[in-house]
mmCIF file of C-alpha atoms and ligand atoms in Angstrom:
data_model
loop_
_atom_site.group_PDB
_atom_site.id
_atom_site.type_symbol
_atom_site.label_atom_id
_atom_site.label_comp_id
_atom_site.label_asym_id
_atom_site.label_seq_id
_atom_site.Cartn_x
_atom_site.Cartn_y
_atom_site.Cartn_z
ATOM 1 C CA MET U 442 127.448 46.139 121.982
ATOM 2 C CA LYS U 443 127.521 42.369 121.779
ATOM 3 C CA LYS U 444 124.438 40.267 122.156
ATOM 4 C CA GLU U 445 124.647 36.589 122.865
ATOM 5 C CA ILE U 446 121.621 34.376 122.749
ATOM 6 C CA ASN U 447 122.179 31.355 124.954
ATOM 7 C CA GLY U 448 120.207 28.635 126.703
ATOM 8 C CA LYS U 449 119.037 31.070 129.393
ATOM 9 C CA THR U 450 117.754 33.773 127.045
ATOM 10 C CA LYS U 451 114.140 34.629 127.780
ATOM 11 C CA ILE U 452 111.872 35.265 124.826
ATOM 12 C CA ILE U 453 109.424 38.155 124.721
ATOM 13 C CA GLY U 454 107.654 39.440 121.629
ATOM 14 C CA LEU U 455 104.736 40.859 119.726
ATOM 15 C CA ILE U 456 101.645 39.106 118.392
ATOM 16 C CA GLY U 457 99.530 40.933 115.845
ATOM 17 C CA GLY U 458 97.833 40.588 112.503
ATOM 18 C CA ASN U 459 99.764 43.273 110.666
ATOM 19 C CA ILE U 460 103.022 44.034 112.411
ATOM 20 C CA GLU U 461 105.484 44.642 109.594
ATOM 21 C CA ASN U 462 105.698 48.358 110.404
ATOM 22 C CA SER U 463 105.816 47.970 114.170
ATOM 23 C CA LEU U 464 108.613 49.754 116.005
ATOM 24 C CA SER U 465 108.290 47.555 119.092
ATOM 25 C CA PRO U 466 110.878 44.892 118.105
ATOM 26 C CA LEU U 467 113.470 47.587 117.389
ATOM 27 C CA ILE U 468 112.785 49.503 120.584
ATOM 28 C CA HIS U 469 112.698 46.536 122.957
ATOM 29 C CA ASN U 470 115.809 44.925 121.482
ATOM 30 C CA GLN U 471 117.699 48.232 121.737
ATOM 31 C CA ILE U 472 116.821 48.443 125.434
ATOM 32 C CA ILE U 473 117.865 44.815 125.932
ATOM 33 C CA LEU U 474 121.208 45.441 124.212
ATOM 34 C CA LYS U 475 121.934 48.663 126.027
ATOM 35 C CA HIS U 476 121.314 47.177 129.441
ATOM 36 C CA PHE U 477 122.862 43.727 128.831
ATOM 37 C CA LEU U 478 119.629 41.916 129.642
ATOM 38 C CA ASN U 479 119.305 38.274 128.640
ATOM 39 C CA PHE U 480 116.056 38.706 126.710
ATOM 40 C CA CYS U 481 115.172 38.730 123.028
ATOM 41 C CA TYR U 482 112.050 40.390 121.521
ATOM 42 C CA LEU U 483 110.585 38.695 118.447
ATOM 43 C CA PRO U 484 107.753 39.609 116.045
ATOM 44 C CA PHE U 485 105.017 36.983 115.565
ATOM 45 C CA GLN U 486 102.662 37.722 112.687
ATOM 46 C CA VAL U 487 99.611 35.575 113.434
ATOM 47 C CA ALA U 488 96.469 34.883 111.378
ATOM 48 C CA GLU U 489 93.187 35.251 113.240
ATOM 49 C CA THR U 490 92.402 31.535 112.968
ATOM 50 C CA ASP U 491 95.745 30.756 114.652
ATOM 51 C CA LEU U 492 95.402 33.161 117.588
ATOM 52 C CA GLY U 493 94.341 30.501 120.118
ATOM 53 C CA GLY U 494 97.183 28.227 119.012
ATOM 54 C CA ALA U 495 99.686 31.090 119.216
ATOM 55 C CA ILE U 496 98.620 31.918 122.784
ATOM 56 C CA GLN U 497 98.838 28.269 123.768
ATOM 57 C CA GLY U 498 102.325 28.337 122.208
ATOM 58 C CA ILE U 499 103.401 30.979 124.772
ATOM 59 C CA ARG U 500 102.962 28.312 127.461
ATOM 60 C CA ALA U 501 104.396 25.489 125.388
ATOM 61 C CA LEU U 502 107.536 27.429 124.414
ATOM 62 C CA ASN U 503 107.949 29.041 127.841
ATOM 63 C CA ILE U 504 107.868 32.530 126.317
ATOM 64 C CA ARG U 505 108.066 35.119 129.125
ATOM 65 C CA GLY U 506 105.454 37.402 127.643
ATOM 66 C CA VAL U 507 104.176 39.246 124.610
ATOM 67 C CA ASN U 508 102.584 42.440 123.484
ATOM 68 C CA ILE U 509 99.279 42.020 121.704
ATOM 69 C CA THR U 510 98.417 44.456 118.986
ATOM 70 C CA PHE U 511 95.908 45.260 116.265
ATOM 71 C CA PRO U 512 93.485 43.545 115.769
ATOM 72 C CA TYR U 513 93.608 41.030 118.643
ATOM 73 C CA LYS U 514 93.519 43.076 121.853
ATOM 74 C CA GLU U 515 89.938 42.139 122.617
ATOM 75 C CA LYS U 516 89.760 38.692 121.099
ATOM 76 C CA VAL U 517 92.841 37.472 122.971
ATOM 77 C CA ILE U 518 91.106 37.673 126.370
ATOM 78 C CA GLU U 519 89.243 34.396 125.921
ATOM 79 C CA PHE U 520 92.567 32.523 125.752
ATOM 80 C CA LEU U 521 94.027 33.902 129.016
ATOM 81 C CA ASP U 522 93.958 32.526 132.575
ATOM 82 C CA GLU U 523 93.706 35.870 134.374
ATOM 83 C CA VAL U 524 93.075 39.474 133.398
ATOM 84 C CA GLU U 525 94.166 42.402 135.558
ATOM 85 C CA GLU U 526 91.244 44.564 136.695
ATOM 86 C CA SER U 527 91.596 47.646 134.477
ATOM 87 C CA ALA U 528 92.275 45.468 131.406
ATOM 88 C CA ARG U 529 89.166 43.448 132.252
ATOM 89 C CA ARG U 530 87.071 46.586 132.601
ATOM 90 C CA ILE U 531 88.434 47.963 129.342
ATOM 91 C CA GLY U 532 87.956 44.616 127.655
ATOM 92 C CA ALA U 533 91.315 44.872 125.883
ATOM 93 C CA VAL U 534 94.743 43.420 126.630
ATOM 94 C CA ASN U 535 97.991 44.640 125.088
ATOM 95 C CA THR U 536 100.444 42.731 127.298
ATOM 96 C CA ILE U 537 100.575 39.124 128.436
ATOM 97 C CA VAL U 538 102.869 37.867 131.189
ATOM 98 C CA ASN U 539 103.585 34.161 131.524
ATOM 99 C CA ASN U 540 104.216 33.072 135.099
ATOM 100 C CA LYS U 541 104.947 29.353 135.073
ATOM 101 C CA GLY U 542 102.249 28.677 132.493
ATOM 102 C CA ILE U 543 99.654 31.065 133.983
ATOM 103 C CA LEU U 544 98.946 33.756 131.412
ATOM 104 C CA THR U 545 97.825 37.131 132.786
ATOM 105 C CA GLY U 546 96.615 39.975 130.582
ATOM 106 C CA TYR U 547 97.347 43.662 131.258
ATOM 107 C CA ASN U 548 96.560 46.901 129.496
ATOM 108 C CA THR U 549 99.517 49.291 129.542
ATOM 109 C CA ASP U 550 97.907 51.498 126.843
ATOM 110 C CA VAL U 551 95.921 53.238 129.600
ATOM 111 C CA ALA U 552 99.042 54.322 131.488
ATOM 112 C CA GLY U 553 100.751 55.058 128.163
ATOM 113 C CA PHE U 554 98.038 57.441 126.999
ATOM 114 C CA LYS U 555 97.700 59.083 130.406
ATOM 115 C CA LYS U 556 101.414 59.743 130.759
ATOM 116 C CA SER U 557 101.710 61.068 127.217
ATOM 117 C CA LEU U 558 99.006 63.635 127.971
ATOM 118 C CA GLN U 559 100.697 64.557 131.234
ATOM 119 C CA ASP U 560 103.780 65.459 129.171
ATOM 120 C CA ASN U 561 101.674 68.302 127.844
ATOM 121 C CA GLY U 562 101.677 69.836 131.314
ATOM 122 C CA LYS U 563 99.021 72.458 130.798
ATOM 123 C CA PHE U 564 96.378 70.030 129.594
ATOM 124 C CA VAL U 565 94.235 69.488 132.687
ATOM 125 C CA ILE U 566 91.590 66.912 131.834
ATOM 126 C CA GLU U 567 88.907 67.757 134.373
ATOM 127 C CA GLU U 568 86.145 69.988 132.988
ATOM 128 C CA LYS U 569 87.233 69.156 129.459
ATOM 129 C CA LYS U 570 85.281 67.716 126.531
ATOM 130 C CA ALA U 571 86.789 65.156 124.171
ATOM 131 C CA VAL U 572 85.900 63.633 120.826
ATOM 132 C CA VAL U 573 87.228 60.113 120.304
ATOM 133 C CA LEU U 574 87.126 58.670 116.782
ATOM 134 C CA GLY U 575 86.955 54.865 116.892
ATOM 135 C CA ALA U 576 85.634 52.270 119.308
ATOM 136 C CA GLY U 577 88.169 49.448 119.054
ATOM 137 C CA GLY U 578 90.644 48.295 121.704
ATOM 138 C CA ALA U 579 92.716 51.489 121.639
ATOM 139 C CA ALA U 580 89.623 53.710 121.828
ATOM 140 C CA ARG U 581 88.446 51.771 124.864
ATOM 141 C CA ALA U 582 91.816 52.324 126.584
ATOM 142 C CA VAL U 583 91.833 56.049 125.707
ATOM 143 C CA THR U 584 88.248 56.522 126.882
ATOM 144 C CA TYR U 585 88.882 54.649 130.121
ATOM 145 C CA SER U 586 92.015 56.675 130.739
ATOM 146 C CA LEU U 587 90.212 60.007 130.206
ATOM 147 C CA LEU U 588 87.319 58.927 132.432
ATOM 148 C CA GLU U 589 89.720 57.870 135.188
ATOM 149 C CA GLU U 590 91.253 61.336 135.006
ATOM 150 C CA GLY U 591 87.806 62.880 135.518
ATOM 151 C CA ILE U 592 86.954 64.247 132.076
ATOM 152 C CA LYS U 593 83.550 65.935 131.919
ATOM 153 C CA GLU U 594 82.294 64.672 128.553
ATOM 154 C CA ILE U 595 83.387 62.154 125.919
ATOM 155 C CA ASN U 596 81.806 61.920 122.482
ATOM 156 C CA ILE U 597 82.644 58.721 120.660
ATOM 157 C CA PHE U 598 82.170 58.403 116.897
ATOM 158 C CA ASN U 599 82.492 55.037 115.223
ATOM 159 C CA ARG U 600 81.549 53.377 111.951
ATOM 160 C CA THR U 601 80.036 50.430 113.827
ATOM 161 C CA LEU U 602 77.722 52.034 116.358
ATOM 162 C CA VAL U 603 77.192 48.891 118.400
ATOM 163 C CA LYS U 604 80.877 48.972 119.453
ATOM 164 C CA ALA U 605 80.523 52.537 120.700
ATOM 165 C CA GLU U 606 77.313 51.538 122.498
ATOM 166 C CA LYS U 607 79.218 48.801 124.284
ATOM 167 C CA ILE U 608 81.766 51.354 125.566
ATOM 168 C CA LYS U 609 78.980 53.528 126.946
ATOM 169 C CA GLN U 610 77.244 50.535 128.501
ATOM 170 C CA ASP U 611 80.458 49.252 130.128
ATOM 171 C CA PHE U 612 81.930 52.549 131.347
ATOM 172 C CA SER U 613 78.944 54.734 132.292
ATOM 173 C CA PRO U 614 78.231 52.827 135.552
ATOM 174 C CA LEU U 615 81.932 53.015 136.503
ATOM 175 C CA PHE U 616 82.187 56.776 135.974
ATOM 176 C CA PRO U 617 78.778 58.293 136.802
ATOM 177 C CA GLY U 618 80.241 61.818 137.067
ATOM 178 C CA SER U 619 81.171 61.924 133.365
ATOM 179 C CA SER U 620 78.934 61.963 130.339
ATOM 180 C CA ILE U 621 79.543 59.521 127.456
ATOM 181 C CA ASN U 622 77.748 60.143 124.160
ATOM 182 C CA ILE U 623 77.954 57.948 121.088
ATOM 183 C CA PHE U 624 77.427 58.637 117.400
ATOM 184 C CA SER U 625 78.024 57.172 114.001
ATOM 185 C CA PHE U 626 80.109 59.357 111.681
ATOM 186 C CA GLU U 627 77.358 61.875 110.995
ATOM 187 C CA GLN U 628 78.590 65.199 109.759
ATOM 188 C CA LYS U 629 76.251 67.395 111.842
ATOM 189 C CA ASP U 630 76.948 65.836 115.244
ATOM 190 C CA LEU U 631 80.621 65.545 114.477
ATOM 191 C CA LYS U 632 80.815 69.214 113.524
ATOM 192 C CA ASP U 633 79.062 70.400 116.691
ATOM 193 C CA LYS U 634 80.986 68.155 119.048
ATOM 194 C CA ILE U 635 84.341 69.001 117.503
ATOM 195 C CA LYS U 636 83.566 72.698 117.767
ATOM 196 C CA GLU U 637 83.107 72.343 121.546
ATOM 197 C CA ALA U 638 85.960 69.879 122.120
ATOM 198 C CA ASN U 639 89.242 70.572 123.896
ATOM 199 C CA LEU U 640 90.708 67.260 122.756
ATOM 200 C CA LEU U 641 90.248 65.243 119.548
ATOM 201 C CA VAL U 642 91.713 61.724 119.399
ATOM 202 C CA ASN U 643 92.001 59.501 116.349
ATOM 203 C CA ALA U 644 91.804 55.977 117.741
ATOM 204 C CA THR U 645 90.840 54.421 114.410
ATOM 205 C CA SER U 646 93.426 52.716 112.241
ATOM 206 C CA ILE U 647 92.650 55.087 109.349
ATOM 207 C CA GLY U 648 95.837 56.809 108.179
ATOM 208 C CA MET U 649 98.321 54.063 109.025
ATOM 209 C CA ALA U 650 101.292 53.544 106.697
ATOM 210 C CA SER U 651 99.270 51.234 104.453
ATOM 211 C CA GLN U 652 96.676 53.965 103.772
ATOM 212 C CA LEU U 653 98.604 57.231 103.842
ATOM 213 C CA ASN U 654 96.047 59.342 101.987
ATOM 214 C CA ASN U 655 93.162 58.488 104.267
ATOM 215 C CA THR U 656 91.897 60.395 107.271
ATOM 216 C CA PRO U 657 89.008 59.641 109.643
ATOM 217 C CA LEU U 658 87.705 63.209 109.534
ATOM 218 C CA PRO U 659 85.548 63.781 106.467
ATOM 219 C CA ASP U 660 86.132 67.530 106.274
ATOM 220 C CA GLU U 661 89.406 69.363 106.934
ATOM 221 C CA LYS U 662 87.440 72.495 107.851
ATOM 222 C CA LEU U 663 86.319 70.813 111.070
ATOM 223 C CA PHE U 664 89.751 71.361 112.624
ATOM 224 C CA HIS U 665 90.221 74.536 114.643
ATOM 225 C CA PRO U 666 93.186 76.053 116.501
ATOM 226 C CA ASP U 667 91.733 75.789 120.000
ATOM 227 C CA PHE U 668 92.226 72.136 120.799
ATOM 228 C CA LEU U 669 94.736 69.375 121.186
ATOM 229 C CA VAL U 670 94.640 66.841 118.354
ATOM 230 C CA TYR U 671 96.048 63.427 119.121
ATOM 231 C CA ASP U 672 96.563 60.596 116.620
ATOM 232 C CA LEU U 673 97.413 57.219 118.168
ATOM 233 C CA ILE U 674 99.127 56.235 114.911
ATOM 234 C CA TYR U 675 102.923 56.608 115.024
ATOM 235 C CA ARG U 676 103.794 55.364 111.536
ATOM 236 C CA PRO U 677 103.751 57.620 109.609
ATOM 237 C CA VAL U 678 105.031 60.063 112.214
ATOM 238 C CA LYS U 679 102.637 62.702 110.866
ATOM 239 C CA THR U 680 99.398 61.341 109.400
ATOM 240 C CA LEU U 681 97.245 63.325 107.006
ATOM 241 C CA PHE U 682 94.909 63.845 110.013
ATOM 242 C CA LEU U 683 97.720 65.518 111.997
ATOM 243 C CA GLU U 684 98.952 67.474 108.966
ATOM 244 C CA GLN U 685 95.502 68.970 108.515
ATOM 245 C CA ALA U 686 95.139 69.685 112.248
ATOM 246 C CA GLU U 687 98.502 71.434 112.270
ATOM 247 C CA ARG U 688 97.548 73.491 109.224
ATOM 248 C CA ALA U 689 94.478 74.651 111.137
ATOM 249 C CA GLY U 690 96.720 75.818 114.001
ATOM 250 C CA ALA U 691 95.902 73.031 116.484
ATOM 251 C CA LYS U 692 98.490 71.551 118.818
ATOM 252 C CA ILE U 693 99.252 67.969 117.720
ATOM 253 C CA ILE U 694 100.604 64.760 119.293
ATOM 254 C CA ASN U 695 101.318 61.524 117.440
ATOM 255 C CA GLY U 696 101.302 57.979 118.861
ATOM 256 C CA LEU U 697 105.019 57.842 119.671
ATOM 257 C CA PRO U 698 104.909 59.082 123.295
ATOM 258 C CA MET U 699 102.100 56.623 124.075
ATOM 259 C CA LEU U 700 104.041 53.837 122.369
ATOM 260 C CA VAL U 701 107.079 54.666 124.489
ATOM 261 C CA TYR U 702 105.194 54.770 127.778
ATOM 262 C CA GLN U 703 103.140 51.637 127.186
ATOM 263 C CA GLY U 704 106.306 49.841 126.032
ATOM 264 C CA ILE U 705 108.183 50.842 129.190
ATOM 265 C CA GLU U 706 105.339 49.514 131.354
ATOM 266 C CA SER U 707 105.182 46.212 129.430
ATOM 267 C CA PHE U 708 108.949 45.793 129.545
ATOM 268 C CA TYR U 709 108.867 46.277 133.298
ATOM 269 C CA LEU U 710 106.165 43.615 133.702
ATOM 270 C CA TRP U 711 108.321 41.034 131.882
ATOM 271 C CA THR U 712 111.781 41.933 133.128
ATOM 272 C CA GLY U 713 111.434 43.947 136.362
ATOM 273 C CA PHE U 714 113.564 46.634 134.664
ATOM 274 C CA LYS U 715 112.151 50.087 133.853
ATOM 275 C CA PRO U 716 114.026 52.003 131.157
ATOM 276 C CA GLU U 717 114.055 55.809 131.198
ATOM 277 C CA ARG U 718 111.557 57.566 128.928
ATOM 278 C CA LYS U 719 114.310 59.858 127.629
ATOM 279 C CA GLU U 720 116.569 57.042 126.523
ATOM 280 C CA VAL U 721 113.708 55.217 124.792
ATOM 281 C CA LEU U 722 112.667 58.374 122.949
ATOM 282 C CA GLU U 723 116.265 58.905 121.875
ATOM 283 C CA MET U 724 116.428 55.338 120.530
ATOM 284 C CA ILE U 725 113.258 55.937 118.558
ATOM 285 C CA ARG U 726 114.631 59.175 117.175
ATOM 286 C CA GLN U 727 117.622 57.261 115.874
ATOM 287 C CA ILE U 728 115.588 54.553 114.163
ATOM 288 C CA THR U 729 112.776 56.634 112.626
HETATM 289 P P1 LIG W 1481 90.859 47.880 116.431
HETATM 290 O O1 LIG W 1481 90.442 47.360 117.747
HETATM 291 O O2 LIG W 1481 90.883 46.970 115.270
HETATM 292 O O3 LIG W 1481 89.919 49.140 116.078
HETATM 293 C C1 LIG W 1481 90.033 49.796 114.847
HETATM 294 C C2 LIG W 1481 89.135 51.025 114.839
HETATM 295 O O4 LIG W 1481 89.292 51.683 113.564
HETATM 296 C C3 LIG W 1481 87.645 50.698 114.954
HETATM 297 O O5 LIG W 1481 86.982 51.746 115.586
HETATM 298 C C4 LIG W 1481 87.213 50.614 113.465
HETATM 299 O O6 LIG W 1481 85.847 50.866 113.253
HETATM 300 C C5 LIG W 1481 88.011 51.756 112.901
HETATM 301 N N1 LIG W 1481 88.217 51.603 111.463
HETATM 302 C C6 LIG W 1481 89.115 50.808 110.840
HETATM 303 N N2 LIG W 1481 88.998 50.928 109.501
HETATM 304 C C7 LIG W 1481 87.992 51.819 109.288
HETATM 305 C C8 LIG W 1481 87.411 52.378 108.121
HETATM 306 N N3 LIG W 1481 87.838 52.051 106.900
HETATM 307 N N4 LIG W 1481 86.414 53.277 108.265
HETATM 308 C C9 LIG W 1481 85.975 53.642 109.505
HETATM 309 N N5 LIG W 1481 86.476 53.144 110.642
HETATM 310 C C10 LIG W 1481 87.489 52.251 110.541
HETATM 311 O O7 LIG W 1481 92.335 48.533 116.530
HETATM 312 P P2 LIG W 1481 93.007 49.224 117.806
HETATM 313 O O8 LIG W 1481 93.852 48.244 118.493
HETATM 314 O O9 LIG W 1481 91.955 49.948 118.537
HETATM 315 O O10 LIG W 1481 94.032 50.248 117.100
HETATM 316 C C11 LIG W 1481 93.561 51.433 116.491
HETATM 317 C C12 LIG W 1481 94.764 52.310 116.100
HETATM 318 O O11 LIG W 1481 95.462 52.773 117.253
HETATM 319 C C13 LIG W 1481 95.811 51.570 115.260
HETATM 320 O O12 LIG W 1481 96.256 52.457 114.271
HETATM 321 C C14 LIG W 1481 96.927 51.282 116.239
HETATM 322 O O13 LIG W 1481 98.191 51.207 115.628
HETATM 323 C C15 LIG W 1481 96.853 52.517 117.132
HETATM 324 N N6 LIG W 1481 97.405 52.289 118.486
HETATM 325 C C16 LIG W 1481 98.511 52.990 118.867
HETATM 326 C C17 LIG W 1481 99.045 52.813 120.140
HETATM 327 C C18 LIG W 1481 100.252 53.590 120.570
HETATM 328 O O14 LIG W 1481 100.919 53.198 121.536
HETATM 329 N N7 LIG W 1481 100.543 54.696 119.928
HETATM 330 C C19 LIG W 1481 98.467 51.915 121.026
HETATM 331 C C20 LIG W 1481 97.333 51.214 120.601
HETATM 332 C C21 LIG W 1481 96.824 51.410 119.314
HETATM 333 P P3 LIG W 1481 84.783 49.659 113.306
HETATM 334 O O15 LIG W 1481 84.522 49.417 114.767
HETATM 335 O O16 LIG W 1481 83.615 50.177 112.587
HETATM 336 O O17 LIG W 1481 85.429 48.485 112.637
#
């Protein structure tokens, strides 16, 4: 497949603080190549102090749009012109679209997480209880997604309690039929809540490729076989957290399906073209 960059090529890309291990450039450029689209997806590693300048640069350079990743999904909002409703409610943006200099923020992580759970057909969310570890941008998207699907109870554990409190404060009025409880990583509460949970999600960054031997759960014995354990991390493909969950007999999902679905939604927002999930998964299989 031949790829020509010419004067009409539209630039899309990824802005983040630590993107060396991101699969997004590979995936998006494979889709572009396969479908002969005149786009090019570039990685932009940006320091926090340069974030405002980088976002202004999207306008200045007429970049069509970008993904926003760790750790800027929340902070980026102040630099945008418009924010789509669910992204505004979540308070986190992972996709920016540039329409003639007007920058609009979206959150495709919500749809990505939701669709990845739907792949596990039998997992009906209503009447279920979840434990979410983390309270950053991804945790907000996951929590919002579960609440939208009508989950009965969510228990959020985070190192910085005030961030979990903010989730409860923001989402409780929107979803009065569901209960949101927050905790710091205290062994006793964690143990009890995990025992009752049908779903456990790691939405912290603990266990990413740069810290392979770390896991957010302090005690491996807390895993049990009767729940679905989901780690949003996709590199490594199986984190220590997932390894331990699998050893305990739990069903596991890593962050790849969510990455695929959110990527498809973002790609569609920039290009108007929606690649098939199957072909994107196949591409990922070939490059990981
Ligand atoms: P973020 O906003 O920076 O949040 C990071 C979270 O991790 C916070 O809850 C933070 O706790 C916690 N954390 C980090 N280091 C910690 C430590 N040493 N001890 C305890 N807690 C720690 O990042 P994010 O955007 O939510 O991303 C979180 C993870 O999800 C990343 O690994 C990212 O790659 C992944 N993700 C995957 C997908 C996908 O498509 N698969 C999509 C989005 C995100 P504090 O609040 O206390 O700092």
